[in-house]
Tab-separated table of C-alpha atoms in Angstrom:
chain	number	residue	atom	x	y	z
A	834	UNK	CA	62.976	-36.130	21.122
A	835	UNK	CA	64.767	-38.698	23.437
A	836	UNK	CA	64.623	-37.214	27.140
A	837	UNK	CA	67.881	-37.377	27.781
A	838	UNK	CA	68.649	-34.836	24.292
A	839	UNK	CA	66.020	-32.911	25.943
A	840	UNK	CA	67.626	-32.513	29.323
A	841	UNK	CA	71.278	-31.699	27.649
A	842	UNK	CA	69.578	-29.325	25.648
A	843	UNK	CA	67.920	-27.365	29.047
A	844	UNK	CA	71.012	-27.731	30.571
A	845	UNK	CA	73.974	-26.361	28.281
A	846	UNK	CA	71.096	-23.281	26.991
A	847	UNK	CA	70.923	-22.885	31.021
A	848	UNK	CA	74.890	-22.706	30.855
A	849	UNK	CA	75.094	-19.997	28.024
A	850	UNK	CA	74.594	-17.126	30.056
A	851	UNK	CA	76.999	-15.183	32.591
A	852	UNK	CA	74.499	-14.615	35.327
A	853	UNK	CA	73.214	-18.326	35.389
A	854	UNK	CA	76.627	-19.642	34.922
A	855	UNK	CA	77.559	-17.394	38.028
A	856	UNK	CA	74.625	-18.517	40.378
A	857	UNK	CA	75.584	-22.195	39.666
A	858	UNK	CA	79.360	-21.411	41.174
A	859	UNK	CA	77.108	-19.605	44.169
A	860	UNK	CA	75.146	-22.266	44.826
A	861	UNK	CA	78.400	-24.906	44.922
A	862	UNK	CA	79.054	-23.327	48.052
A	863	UNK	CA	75.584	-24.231	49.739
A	864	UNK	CA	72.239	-23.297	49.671
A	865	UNK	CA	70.976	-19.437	49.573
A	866	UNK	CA	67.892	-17.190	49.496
A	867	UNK	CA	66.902	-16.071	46.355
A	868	UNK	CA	67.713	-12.403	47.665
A	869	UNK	CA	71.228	-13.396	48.758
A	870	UNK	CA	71.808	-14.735	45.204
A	871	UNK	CA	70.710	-11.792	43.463
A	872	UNK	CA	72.946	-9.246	45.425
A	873	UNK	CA	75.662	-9.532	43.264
A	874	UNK	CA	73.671	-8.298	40.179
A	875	UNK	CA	72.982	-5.028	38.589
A	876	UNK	CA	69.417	-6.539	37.340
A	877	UNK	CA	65.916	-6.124	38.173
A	878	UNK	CA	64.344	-9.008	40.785
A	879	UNK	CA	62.328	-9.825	38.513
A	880	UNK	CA	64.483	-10.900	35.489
A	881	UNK	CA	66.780	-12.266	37.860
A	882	UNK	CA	64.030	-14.518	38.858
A	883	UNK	CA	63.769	-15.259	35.173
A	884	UNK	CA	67.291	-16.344	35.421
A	885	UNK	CA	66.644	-19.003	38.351
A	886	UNK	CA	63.183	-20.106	36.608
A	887	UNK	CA	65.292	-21.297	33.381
A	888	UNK	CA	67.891	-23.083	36.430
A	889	UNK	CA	65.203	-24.510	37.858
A	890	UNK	CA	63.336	-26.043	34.583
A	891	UNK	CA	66.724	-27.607	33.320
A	892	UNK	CA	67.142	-29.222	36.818
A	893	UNK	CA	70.435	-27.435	37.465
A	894	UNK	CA	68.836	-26.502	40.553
A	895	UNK	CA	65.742	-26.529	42.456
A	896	UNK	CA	64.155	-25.061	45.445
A	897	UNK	CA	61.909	-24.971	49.073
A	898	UNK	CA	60.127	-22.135	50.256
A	899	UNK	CA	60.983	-21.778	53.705
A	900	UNK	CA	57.832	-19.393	55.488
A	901	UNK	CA	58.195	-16.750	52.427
A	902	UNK	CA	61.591	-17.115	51.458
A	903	UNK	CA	62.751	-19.566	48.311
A	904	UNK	CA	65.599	-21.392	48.676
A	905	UNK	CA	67.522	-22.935	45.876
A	906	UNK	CA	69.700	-25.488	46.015
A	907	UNK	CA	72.130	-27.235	43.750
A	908	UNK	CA	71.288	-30.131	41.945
A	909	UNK	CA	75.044	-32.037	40.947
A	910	UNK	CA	73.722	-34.551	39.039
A	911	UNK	CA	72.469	-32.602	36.503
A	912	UNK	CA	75.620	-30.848	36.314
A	913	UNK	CA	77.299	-34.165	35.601
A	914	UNK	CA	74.832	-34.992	32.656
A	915	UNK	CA	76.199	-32.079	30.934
A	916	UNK	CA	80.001	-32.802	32.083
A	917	UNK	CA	79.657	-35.846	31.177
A	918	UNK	CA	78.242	-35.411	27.805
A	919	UNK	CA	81.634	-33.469	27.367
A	920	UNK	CA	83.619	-36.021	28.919
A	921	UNK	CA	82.099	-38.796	26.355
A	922	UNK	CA	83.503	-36.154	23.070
A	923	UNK	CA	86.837	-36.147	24.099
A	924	UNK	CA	87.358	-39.895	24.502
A	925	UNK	CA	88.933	-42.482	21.328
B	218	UNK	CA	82.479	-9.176	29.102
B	219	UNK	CA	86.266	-10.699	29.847
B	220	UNK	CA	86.637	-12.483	26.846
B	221	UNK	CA	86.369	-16.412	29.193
B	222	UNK	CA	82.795	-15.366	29.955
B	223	UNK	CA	81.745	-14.626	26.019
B	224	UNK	CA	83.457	-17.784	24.986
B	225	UNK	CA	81.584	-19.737	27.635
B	226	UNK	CA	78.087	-18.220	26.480
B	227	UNK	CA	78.727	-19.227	22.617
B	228	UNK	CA	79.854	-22.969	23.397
B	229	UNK	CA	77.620	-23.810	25.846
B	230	UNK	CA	74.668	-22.485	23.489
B	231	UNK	CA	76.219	-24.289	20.311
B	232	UNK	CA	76.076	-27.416	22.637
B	233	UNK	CA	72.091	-26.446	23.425
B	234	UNK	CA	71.125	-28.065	20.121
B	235	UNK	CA	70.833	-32.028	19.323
B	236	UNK	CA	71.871	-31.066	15.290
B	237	UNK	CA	75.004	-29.340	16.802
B	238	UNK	CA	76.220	-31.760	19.477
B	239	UNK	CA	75.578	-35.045	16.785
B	240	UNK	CA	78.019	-32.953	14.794
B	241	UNK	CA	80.789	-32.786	17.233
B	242	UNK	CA	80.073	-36.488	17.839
B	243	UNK	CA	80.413	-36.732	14.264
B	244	UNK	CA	83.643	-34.925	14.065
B	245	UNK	CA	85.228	-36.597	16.628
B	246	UNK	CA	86.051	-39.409	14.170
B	247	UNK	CA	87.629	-37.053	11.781
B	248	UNK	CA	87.001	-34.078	9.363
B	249	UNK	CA	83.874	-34.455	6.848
B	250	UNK	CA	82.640	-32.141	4.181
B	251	UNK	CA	79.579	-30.215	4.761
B	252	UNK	CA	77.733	-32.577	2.342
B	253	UNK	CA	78.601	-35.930	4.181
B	254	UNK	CA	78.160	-33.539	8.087
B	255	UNK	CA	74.957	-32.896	6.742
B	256	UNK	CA	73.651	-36.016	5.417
B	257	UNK	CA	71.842	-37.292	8.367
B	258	UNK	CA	69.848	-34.973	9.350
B	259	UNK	CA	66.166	-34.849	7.448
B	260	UNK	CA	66.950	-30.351	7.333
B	261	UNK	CA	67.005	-27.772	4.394
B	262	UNK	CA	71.212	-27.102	3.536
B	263	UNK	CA	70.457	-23.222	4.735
B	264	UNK	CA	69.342	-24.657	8.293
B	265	UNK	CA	71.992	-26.683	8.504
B	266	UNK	CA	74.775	-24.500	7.262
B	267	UNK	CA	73.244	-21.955	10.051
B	268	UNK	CA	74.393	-24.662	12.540
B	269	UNK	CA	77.366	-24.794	10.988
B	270	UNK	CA	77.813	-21.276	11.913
B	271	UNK	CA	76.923	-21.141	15.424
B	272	UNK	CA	79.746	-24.118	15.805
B	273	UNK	CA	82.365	-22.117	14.306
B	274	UNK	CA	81.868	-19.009	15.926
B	275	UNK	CA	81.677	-20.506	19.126
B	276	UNK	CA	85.206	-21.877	18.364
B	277	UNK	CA	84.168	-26.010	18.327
B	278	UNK	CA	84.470	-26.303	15.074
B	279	UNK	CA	86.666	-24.847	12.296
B	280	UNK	CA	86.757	-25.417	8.501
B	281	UNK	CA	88.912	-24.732	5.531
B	282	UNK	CA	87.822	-24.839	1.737
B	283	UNK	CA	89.332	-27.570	-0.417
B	284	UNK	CA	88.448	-26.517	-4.077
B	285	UNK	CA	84.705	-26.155	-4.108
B	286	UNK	CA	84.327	-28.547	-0.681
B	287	UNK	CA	84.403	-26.864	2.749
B	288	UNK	CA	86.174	-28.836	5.002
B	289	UNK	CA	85.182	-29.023	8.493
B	290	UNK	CA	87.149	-30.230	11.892
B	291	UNK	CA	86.671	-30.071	15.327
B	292	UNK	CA	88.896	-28.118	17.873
B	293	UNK	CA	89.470	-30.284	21.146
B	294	UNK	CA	90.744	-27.067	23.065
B	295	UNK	CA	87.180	-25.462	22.748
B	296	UNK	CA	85.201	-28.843	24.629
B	297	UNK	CA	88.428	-28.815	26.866
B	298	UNK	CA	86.835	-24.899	28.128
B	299	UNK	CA	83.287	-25.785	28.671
B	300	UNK	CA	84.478	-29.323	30.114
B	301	UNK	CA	86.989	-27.195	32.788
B	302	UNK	CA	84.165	-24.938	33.764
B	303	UNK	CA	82.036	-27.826	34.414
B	304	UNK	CA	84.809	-29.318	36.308
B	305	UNK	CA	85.578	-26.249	38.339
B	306	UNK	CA	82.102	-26.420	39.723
B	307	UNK	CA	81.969	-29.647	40.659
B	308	UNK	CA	85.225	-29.551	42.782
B	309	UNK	CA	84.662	-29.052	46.622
């Protein structure tokens, strides 16, 4: 499969769910620990962690460890793969 | 779930598939018959009429049966969602 079906594919499955979808609008606002971005949740650490492991392997976002804390940060261009996959539908 | 959020999870995992977005590409040009929808992908008519599914209960596509031919068509207003959330995220 071509990489770039690949990536859309990662992406817009990343996209499908509530929890990802809200960690994405999070991390829009800057970077954050992965304990601040959990807070919000009712959800065990680890399958939140889940959650920002299937982020993080469709490039959405990506992250540092700092000492022993993970940050994750946005990624925008893979954002605008997706948006612009969109974009490309509703033109003619 | 408020009824945005559910939408949101069914298009953006009908869009997770290459079979399913090179349908809405398809349908972009116009409405086609499951037959002709169908045609180039190298897939067993079950799989494919499972895809089928997953498009029209996310909303992107709908279809109508002409005689013994089901009809299908895509619905703009249903990209336009997924597009504006994308959107939304990439302002500020």
């Amino acid at each position: 499969m071509p990489a770039q079906q690949s990536k859309l594919n990662h992406v817009f499955h990343a996209l499908s769910d509530p929890t990802r979808r809200a960690v994405v609008a999070r991390l829009k606002l800057g970077p954050a620990a992965v304990s601040e971005l959990a807070m919000p949740f009712d959800m065990a650490l680890p399958s939140f962690i889940q959650h920002m492991g299937v982020l993080e392997k469709s490039g959405l976002v990506s992250s540092k460890k700092q000492g022993r804390i993970r940050i994750y940060e946005l990624t925008p261009t893979t954002l605008e793969v997706a948006g612009g996959w969109i974009t490309q539908q509703q033109k003619m």
